[in-house]
Short mmCIF file of C-alpha atoms and ligand atoms in Angstrom, two decimals:
data_model
loop_
_atom_site.label_atom_id
_atom_site.label_comp_id
_atom_site.label_asym_id
_atom_site.label_seq_id
_atom_site.Cartn_x
_atom_site.Cartn_y
_atom_site.Cartn_z
CA MET A 1 10.64 7.86 1.40
CA MET A 2 7.33 6.42 2.34
CA PRO A 3 4.19 7.55 0.63
CA ARG A 4 1.68 9.41 2.20
CA ALA A 5 -2.18 9.20 2.73
CA ALA A 6 -2.33 11.15 -0.34
CA ASP A 7 -0.32 8.77 -2.34
CA ILE A 8 -1.82 5.52 -1.11
CA GLU A 9 -5.30 7.61 -2.02
CA ALA A 10 -4.14 8.66 -5.73
CA ALA A 11 -3.23 4.53 -6.15
CA VAL A 12 -6.43 3.58 -5.17
CA GLY A 13 -8.22 5.89 -7.59
CA LEU A 14 -5.87 4.78 -10.06
CA LEU A 15 -6.73 0.84 -9.46
CA GLN A 16 -10.56 1.86 -8.95
CA ALA A 17 -9.92 3.54 -12.52
CA GLY A 18 -8.43 0.13 -13.80
CA GLU A 19 -5.34 1.57 -13.95
CA LEU A 20 -1.33 -0.02 -12.79
CA VAL A 21 0.07 0.92 -9.68
CA ALA A 22 3.33 -0.59 -8.94
CA PHE A 23 3.81 -1.05 -4.95
CA PRO A 24 6.45 -2.20 -2.35
CA THR A 25 6.12 -5.81 -0.51
CA GLU A 26 8.56 -7.34 1.74
CA THR A 27 9.67 -9.84 -1.10
CA VAL A 28 9.58 -7.53 -4.18
CA TYR A 29 8.05 -4.70 -6.19
CA GLY A 30 4.48 -5.94 -7.20
CA LEU A 31 2.72 -4.66 -10.17
CA GLY A 32 -1.03 -4.37 -9.21
CA ALA A 33 -4.33 -4.20 -10.77
CA ASP A 34 -8.00 -4.51 -9.18
CA ALA A 35 -7.83 -8.26 -9.44
CA ARG A 36 -11.60 -8.19 -9.88
CA ASN A 37 -11.69 -6.15 -12.81
CA PRO A 38 -10.32 -8.59 -16.23
CA ALA A 39 -9.70 -5.50 -18.70
CA ALA A 40 -7.36 -4.49 -15.79
CA VAL A 41 -5.32 -7.42 -15.11
CA ALA A 42 -5.07 -7.77 -19.00
CA ARG A 43 -2.87 -4.82 -18.77
CA ILE A 44 -0.55 -6.25 -16.39
CA PHE A 45 0.49 -8.80 -19.01
CA ALA A 46 0.73 -6.55 -22.19
CA ALA A 47 2.70 -4.30 -19.40
CA LYS A 48 5.28 -7.41 -18.78
CA GLY A 49 5.33 -8.75 -21.76
CA ARG A 50 4.05 -12.15 -20.27
CA PRO A 51 1.98 -14.82 -21.28
CA ARG A 52 -1.66 -14.78 -20.91
CA SER A 53 -1.46 -18.25 -19.33
CA HIS A 54 0.70 -17.40 -16.81
CA PRO A 55 -0.91 -17.20 -13.35
CA LEU A 56 -1.05 -13.92 -11.21
CA ILE A 57 -0.93 -13.99 -7.29
CA VAL A 58 -4.19 -12.00 -5.70
CA HIS A 59 -2.63 -9.83 -2.93
CA LEU A 60 -5.11 -9.77 0.58
CA SER A 61 -5.18 -8.13 3.67
CA GLY A 62 -5.10 -11.25 5.73
CA THR A 63 -6.90 -14.57 6.27
CA ALA A 64 -10.47 -12.97 6.87
CA VAL A 65 -10.97 -12.35 3.53
CA LEU A 66 -9.66 -16.04 2.20
CA PRO A 67 -13.32 -17.38 1.66
CA ARG A 68 -13.90 -14.73 -1.10
CA TRP A 69 -10.93 -16.02 -2.98
CA ALA A 70 -11.07 -19.71 -2.43
CA ARG A 71 -13.84 -22.34 -2.70
CA GLU A 72 -12.11 -24.54 0.22
CA VAL A 73 -9.50 -23.87 2.28
CA PRO A 74 -7.52 -26.90 3.52
CA ALA A 75 -6.82 -27.39 7.43
CA PRO A 76 -2.84 -26.96 6.39
CA ALA A 77 -3.60 -23.85 4.12
CA GLN A 78 -5.50 -22.30 7.13
CA ARG A 79 -2.77 -23.26 9.89
CA LEU A 80 0.00 -21.92 7.14
CA ALA A 81 -1.94 -18.60 6.56
CA GLU A 82 -2.31 -18.26 10.48
CA ALA A 83 1.54 -18.72 11.21
CA PHE A 84 2.83 -16.87 8.38
CA TRP A 85 0.36 -13.96 6.83
CA PRO A 86 0.92 -11.34 6.76
CA GLY A 87 4.28 -12.25 5.08
CA PRO A 88 6.45 -13.81 2.43
CA LEU A 89 4.00 -16.51 1.76
CA THR A 90 1.86 -17.52 -1.26
CA LEU A 91 -0.98 -20.56 -1.07
CA VAL A 92 -2.10 -21.72 -4.18
CA LEU A 93 -5.96 -23.02 -3.44
CA PRO A 94 -8.64 -24.28 -5.52
CA ARG A 95 -10.02 -20.81 -6.73
CA HIS A 96 -13.65 -19.55 -5.86
CA ALA A 97 -15.93 -19.45 -8.81
CA ASP A 98 -15.73 -15.54 -8.98
CA VAL A 99 -12.34 -15.14 -9.75
CA PRO A 100 -11.58 -13.96 -13.05
CA ASP A 101 -9.87 -16.10 -15.69
CA ALA A 102 -7.59 -13.71 -16.30
CA VAL A 103 -5.89 -13.84 -12.88
CA THR A 104 -5.88 -17.33 -12.74
CA GLY A 105 -4.63 -18.51 -16.60
CA GLY A 106 -8.00 -20.36 -16.76
CA GLN A 107 -6.58 -22.84 -13.73
CA ASP A 108 -8.81 -24.15 -11.00
CA SER A 109 -6.41 -22.79 -8.57
CA VAL A 110 -5.93 -19.09 -7.61
CA GLY A 111 -2.68 -17.92 -5.76
CA LEU A 112 -3.29 -15.98 -2.59
CA ARG A 113 -0.53 -13.72 -0.21
CA ALA A 114 -0.95 -11.21 2.67
CA PRO A 115 2.18 -9.12 2.31
CA ALA A 116 3.23 -7.81 5.09
CA HIS A 117 5.03 -4.58 4.36
CA PRO A 118 3.20 -1.31 5.30
CA VAL A 119 2.47 -0.05 2.08
CA ALA A 120 1.26 -2.91 0.69
CA ARG A 121 -0.95 -3.48 3.58
CA ALA A 122 -2.32 0.69 3.64
CA LEU A 123 -2.59 -0.18 0.05
CA LEU A 124 -5.12 -3.33 0.48
CA ALA A 125 -6.74 -1.65 3.33
CA ALA A 126 -7.76 1.52 1.63
CA PHE A 127 -8.51 -0.77 -1.54
CA GLY A 128 -10.63 -2.85 0.11
CA ASN A 129 -10.25 -5.61 -2.06
CA GLY A 130 -7.54 -7.95 -3.70
CA ILE A 131 -4.84 -6.92 -6.05
CA ALA A 132 -3.33 -8.61 -8.67
CA ALA A 133 0.05 -8.52 -8.55
CA PRO A 134 2.92 -10.36 -10.18
CA SER A 135 6.30 -9.09 -9.76
CA ALA A 136 7.10 -5.46 -11.20
CA ASN A 137 9.88 -6.55 -13.91
CA ARG A 138 9.72 -7.28 -17.52
CA TYR A 139 9.04 -11.18 -18.31
CA GLY A 140 12.04 -13.23 -17.56
CA ARG A 141 13.91 -10.34 -16.16
CA ILE A 142 15.01 -9.71 -12.37
CA SER A 143 12.58 -8.87 -10.45
CA PRO A 144 12.71 -5.28 -8.82
CA THR A 145 13.52 -4.57 -4.96
CA SER A 146 13.24 -0.82 -5.67
CA ALA A 147 11.15 1.99 -6.62
CA ASP A 148 14.00 2.73 -9.24
CA ASP A 149 14.20 -0.76 -10.39
CA VAL A 150 10.23 -0.74 -11.53
CA ARG A 151 10.79 2.32 -13.19
CA GLU A 152 13.64 1.01 -15.18
CA GLU A 153 12.11 -2.20 -16.00
CA LEU A 154 8.43 -0.61 -16.80
CA GLY A 155 8.99 3.21 -17.56
CA ASP A 156 5.45 4.69 -18.25
CA ARG A 157 3.70 1.33 -18.81
CA VAL A 158 2.83 1.89 -15.41
CA ALA A 159 0.39 4.62 -14.02
CA MET A 160 2.09 5.08 -10.46
CA VAL A 161 4.87 3.61 -8.35
CA LEU A 162 4.46 3.86 -4.80
CA ASP A 163 7.96 4.25 -3.15
CA GLY A 164 8.57 2.06 -0.18
CA GLY A 165 12.22 1.69 -0.55
CA GLU A 166 14.17 -1.40 -0.27
CA CYS A 167 12.32 -4.57 0.10
CA PRO A 168 13.80 -6.34 3.37
CA VAL A 169 13.43 -10.10 2.13
CA GLY A 170 14.47 -9.37 -1.58
CA LEU A 171 13.58 -12.75 -2.90
CA GLU A 172 9.74 -13.77 -4.37
CA SER A 173 7.37 -15.46 -1.57
CA THR A 174 7.74 -18.90 -0.81
CA ILE A 175 4.76 -20.51 -2.95
CA VAL A 176 2.97 -23.66 -1.17
CA GLY A 177 -0.10 -25.71 -3.17
CA CYS A 178 -2.69 -26.94 -1.06
CA LEU A 179 -4.76 -28.80 -3.68
CA ASP A 180 -6.16 -32.44 -3.60
CA GLY A 181 -5.12 -33.28 -0.18
CA GLN A 182 -1.50 -32.62 -0.95
CA VAL A 183 0.82 -29.91 0.25
CA ILE A 184 3.31 -29.28 -2.21
CA LEU A 185 6.56 -26.57 -2.31
CA LEU A 186 6.02 -25.09 -5.90
CA ARG A 187 9.09 -22.23 -5.18
CA PRO A 188 11.19 -21.86 -2.41
CA GLY A 189 11.57 -18.49 -0.38
CA SER A 190 12.46 -17.48 2.92
CA ILE A 191 10.36 -19.16 4.71
CA THR A 192 12.04 -22.57 4.66
CA ARG A 193 10.40 -26.09 4.27
CA SER A 194 11.03 -27.25 7.66
CA GLN A 195 9.27 -23.88 9.06
CA LEU A 196 6.38 -24.88 6.59
CA GLU A 197 6.32 -28.59 7.92
CA ASP A 198 6.23 -27.46 11.48
CA VAL A 199 3.09 -25.78 10.91
CA ALA A 200 1.45 -27.84 8.15
CA GLY A 201 3.09 -31.83 8.40
CA GLU A 202 4.56 -33.34 5.62
CA VAL A 203 5.51 -30.73 2.46
CA SER A 204 6.55 -32.47 -0.60
CA LEU A 205 8.59 -31.12 -3.51
CA PRO A 206 7.10 -30.59 -7.13
CA GLY A 207 6.58 -33.74 -9.17
CA ARG A 208 5.68 -33.81 -12.96
CA ALA A 209 2.04 -33.31 -12.29
CA ALA A 210 2.49 -29.58 -10.18
CA PRO A 211 0.77 -26.80 -11.46
CA ARG A 212 2.49 -24.10 -13.81
CA THR A 213 4.48 -21.53 -12.49
CA SER A 214 6.11 -19.02 -14.60
CA GLY A 215 9.10 -18.75 -11.99
CA GLY A 216 9.37 -22.48 -13.05
CA ASP A 217 10.11 -21.71 -16.38
CA ARG A 218 14.29 -22.35 -16.11
CA SER A 219 14.85 -18.81 -17.84
CA HIS A 220 13.64 -16.96 -14.98
CA TYR A 221 15.28 -14.28 -13.10
CA ALA A 222 17.92 -13.72 -15.72
CA PRO A 223 20.56 -11.09 -15.97
CA ALA A 224 21.57 -10.26 -19.47
CA THR A 225 25.07 -11.18 -18.94
CA PRO A 226 26.07 -14.93 -18.79
CA LEU A 227 26.47 -15.91 -15.40
CA GLN A 228 28.14 -18.71 -13.97
CA LEU A 229 28.05 -20.52 -10.52
CA LEU A 230 31.62 -21.98 -9.51
CA ALA A 231 33.07 -23.31 -6.22
CA ALA A 232 34.88 -20.62 -4.25
CA ALA A 233 38.21 -22.53 -5.05
CA ASP A 234 37.88 -22.19 -8.73
CA ILE A 235 37.18 -18.59 -9.03
CA ALA A 236 40.67 -17.35 -8.64
CA ALA A 237 42.07 -19.49 -11.69
CA GLU A 238 38.75 -18.72 -13.62
CA THR A 239 39.19 -14.90 -13.50
CA ARG A 240 42.60 -15.51 -14.63
CA ARG A 241 41.82 -17.89 -17.69
CA ALA A 242 39.29 -15.00 -18.60
CA SER A 243 42.19 -12.08 -17.80
CA ALA A 244 44.44 -14.19 -20.08
CA GLY A 245 41.98 -14.58 -22.79
CA GLY A 246 41.09 -10.44 -22.87
CA GLU A 247 37.76 -11.35 -21.15
CA GLN A 248 36.24 -9.15 -18.58
CA VAL A 249 34.44 -10.83 -15.87
CA ALA A 250 33.12 -9.86 -12.48
CA VAL A 251 32.42 -11.85 -9.17
CA LEU A 252 29.92 -12.25 -7.05
CA ALA A 253 31.05 -13.62 -3.67
CA ARG A 254 29.86 -14.91 -0.50
CA THR A 255 33.23 -15.59 1.41
CA LEU A 256 35.76 -14.58 -0.93
CA ALA A 257 37.11 -11.30 0.17
CA SER A 258 39.31 -10.22 -2.58
CA ALA A 259 39.36 -10.73 -6.63
CA PRO A 260 42.72 -10.28 -8.76
CA PRO A 261 43.25 -6.48 -10.08
CA GLY A 262 41.05 -5.07 -12.46
CA VAL A 263 38.11 -7.76 -11.32
CA MET A 264 35.22 -6.30 -9.94
CA LEU A 265 33.96 -8.01 -6.97
CA ARG A 266 30.57 -7.50 -5.12
CA GLN A 267 30.75 -9.34 -1.76
CA LEU A 268 27.01 -10.05 -0.62
CA GLY A 269 28.51 -11.93 2.71
CA PRO A 270 27.84 -15.42 4.36
CA GLU A 271 24.62 -15.12 5.98
CA PRO A 272 21.50 -15.95 3.55
CA ALA A 273 19.13 -13.33 4.59
CA ALA A 274 21.60 -10.45 3.79
CA TYR A 275 22.76 -12.09 0.93
CA GLY A 276 18.98 -12.68 -0.52
CA ARG A 277 18.27 -8.99 0.39
CA GLY A 278 21.32 -8.11 -1.82
CA LEU A 279 21.16 -10.58 -4.66
CA TYR A 280 18.91 -9.10 -7.22
CA ARG A 281 20.52 -5.37 -6.56
CA ALA A 282 23.70 -7.09 -6.77
CA LEU A 283 22.71 -8.79 -10.25
CA ARG A 284 21.64 -5.40 -11.56
CA GLU A 285 24.41 -3.56 -10.99
CA LEU A 286 26.72 -6.42 -12.25
CA ASP A 287 24.92 -6.74 -15.13
CA ARG A 288 25.55 -2.89 -16.18
CA LEU A 289 29.17 -3.09 -15.83
CA GLY A 290 29.29 -4.25 -19.38
CA VAL A 291 31.42 -7.34 -18.25
CA GLN A 292 31.14 -10.41 -20.32
CA ARG A 293 30.53 -12.88 -17.59
CA ILE A 294 29.25 -13.09 -13.82
CA LEU A 295 30.98 -15.43 -11.88
CA VAL A 296 29.12 -16.53 -8.56
CA GLU A 297 30.80 -17.98 -5.77
CA ALA A 298 28.42 -21.32 -5.29
CA VAL A 299 26.51 -21.21 -1.78
CA PRO A 300 25.88 -23.79 1.10
CA GLU A 301 23.38 -26.75 0.24
CA ASP A 302 21.69 -26.25 3.55
CA GLU A 303 18.16 -25.42 3.48
CA ALA A 304 18.53 -21.62 4.88
CA TRP A 305 20.03 -21.02 1.13
CA ALA A 306 17.38 -23.09 -0.90
CA ALA A 307 15.53 -19.54 -2.49
CA ILE A 308 18.86 -18.45 -3.44
CA THR A 309 20.05 -21.58 -4.88
CA ASP A 310 16.86 -21.76 -7.13
CA ARG A 311 17.41 -17.94 -8.26
CA LEU A 312 21.18 -18.41 -8.77
CA GLY A 313 20.37 -21.62 -10.74
CA ARG A 314 17.38 -19.97 -12.88
CA ALA A 315 19.65 -16.50 -13.67
CA ALA A 316 22.46 -18.88 -14.90
CA ALA A 317 20.25 -20.98 -17.09
CA GLY A 318 18.23 -17.77 -18.34
CA SER A 319 21.58 -15.72 -18.84
CA VAL A 320 23.93 -17.90 -20.64
CA ALA A 321 22.94 -17.94 -24.62
CA SER A 322 25.72 -20.71 -24.54
CA GLY A 323 24.95 -23.46 -22.45
CA GLY A 324 25.40 -21.92 -18.82
CA GLU A 325 25.80 -24.14 -16.10
CA ALA A 326 22.48 -24.68 -13.57
CA THR A 327 24.09 -25.96 -10.29
O1 TXA B 401 6.90 -12.74 -3.63
C1 TXA B 401 5.98 -12.76 -4.74
O2 TXA B 401 5.41 -13.49 -4.87
C2 TXA B 401 5.84 -11.26 -5.82
C3 TXA B 401 5.50 -10.20 -4.96
C4 TXA B 401 4.97 -9.20 -5.75
O3 TXA B 401 4.01 -10.52 -4.06
N1 TXA B 401 5.30 -11.84 -6.69
C5 TXA B 401 5.54 -12.45 -7.48
O4 TXA B 401 4.81 -12.96 -8.76
O5 TXA B 401 6.33 -13.35 -7.49
P1 TXA B 401 5.17 -13.50 -9.94
O6 TXA B 401 3.84 -13.60 -10.82
O7 TXA B 401 6.24 -13.11 -10.73
O8 TXA B 401 5.28 -15.22 -9.52
C6 TXA B 401 4.29 -15.43 -8.84
C7 TXA B 401 4.34 -17.12 -9.25
C8 TXA B 401 4.47 -17.40 -10.85
O9 TXA B 401 5.38 -18.17 -11.01
C9 TXA B 401 2.89 -17.68 -11.24
O10 TXA B 401 3.11 -19.04 -12.08
C10 TXA B 401 2.70 -18.61 -9.67
O11 TXA B 401 3.10 -17.68 -8.66
N2 TXA B 401 1.39 -18.99 -9.44
C11 TXA B 401 0.38 -18.09 -9.40
N3 TXA B 401 -1.05 -18.42 -9.15
C12 TXA B 401 -0.36 -19.71 -9.75
C13 TXA B 401 -1.36 -20.97 -9.55
N4 TXA B 401 -3.02 -21.01 -9.53
N5 TXA B 401 -1.08 -22.10 -9.72
C14 TXA B 401 0.32 -22.25 -10.08
N6 TXA B 401 1.15 -21.06 -9.99
C15 TXA B 401 0.77 -20.11 -9.84
MG1 MG B 402 8.01 -12.74 -11.41
#
């Protein structure tokens, strides 16, 4: 299953030739291009159907190369990189003048991350430069957590897909902006706000002036099937109401162990790491059933669930053409 040295070599050749290579990271699969090559980076936007103004994350081998991409590394950012890299943390820092506008969407900042997945690390080491990579899905769709998901999303829009199996985290990286003396949590991920604060001091939540993140569009991470968040206690009644009205629904459960006859139930379990790892796979599978609605059992408000709450809220907002709940 894991790519061999020859596959990594082939991937490096394609990147050098300005082609796109999808690769596994511990969070989700990325759609990679040579971050120093604006024409290659432009292909990412074309393949995804993503607006060009939305900046990309540059993937790096580690903290040693940070000064090539950021013109300044504020002290909290340095501490965060040392504590969490390689790992599921993206830092948004003042961009180095050499970073192409194609990567940053013309902003004065750049998103940087050193992934921990062994295949990503092998690719970065062999390539020897930064790889710009968004999640390897079509714009607005669910991020891919397996090589098959990438092929389903992008088909032959990508020259090569390195298969590293299922992503162990399953949710996109935590993004922290370190700009203008502030440390801001721009996107929740598996590294929690208190873990960040233990290392960097106070971490604020985004205000109105936060830089744009495309994951910040409410319509992101959406299955095509309308998705609705409900308290566990309300699911049984809602499935009965749906059946009575001739509507087919599926349930994505956290604690519920059963559903009424004829209702497909997918159980992700009560523990946030396993739930996060399985969430996008489950949404893809439920989306394929062709039911009219996916009912999702609400998750705790605890910070360990913050990233999941965020993605479910976006999925609910993005999937329901007719006024879905985003709780
Ligand atoms: O886990 C991840 O972060 C995955 C893997 C492949 O590394 N990547 C990922 O990339 O989720 P993408 O492009 O799907 O989401 C990255 C987010 C976007 O919302 C983008 O707008 C934001 O990061 N971002 C990138 N550079 C930024 C910048 N300079 N300022 C603010 N937001 C930025
Ligand atoms: Mg994405």
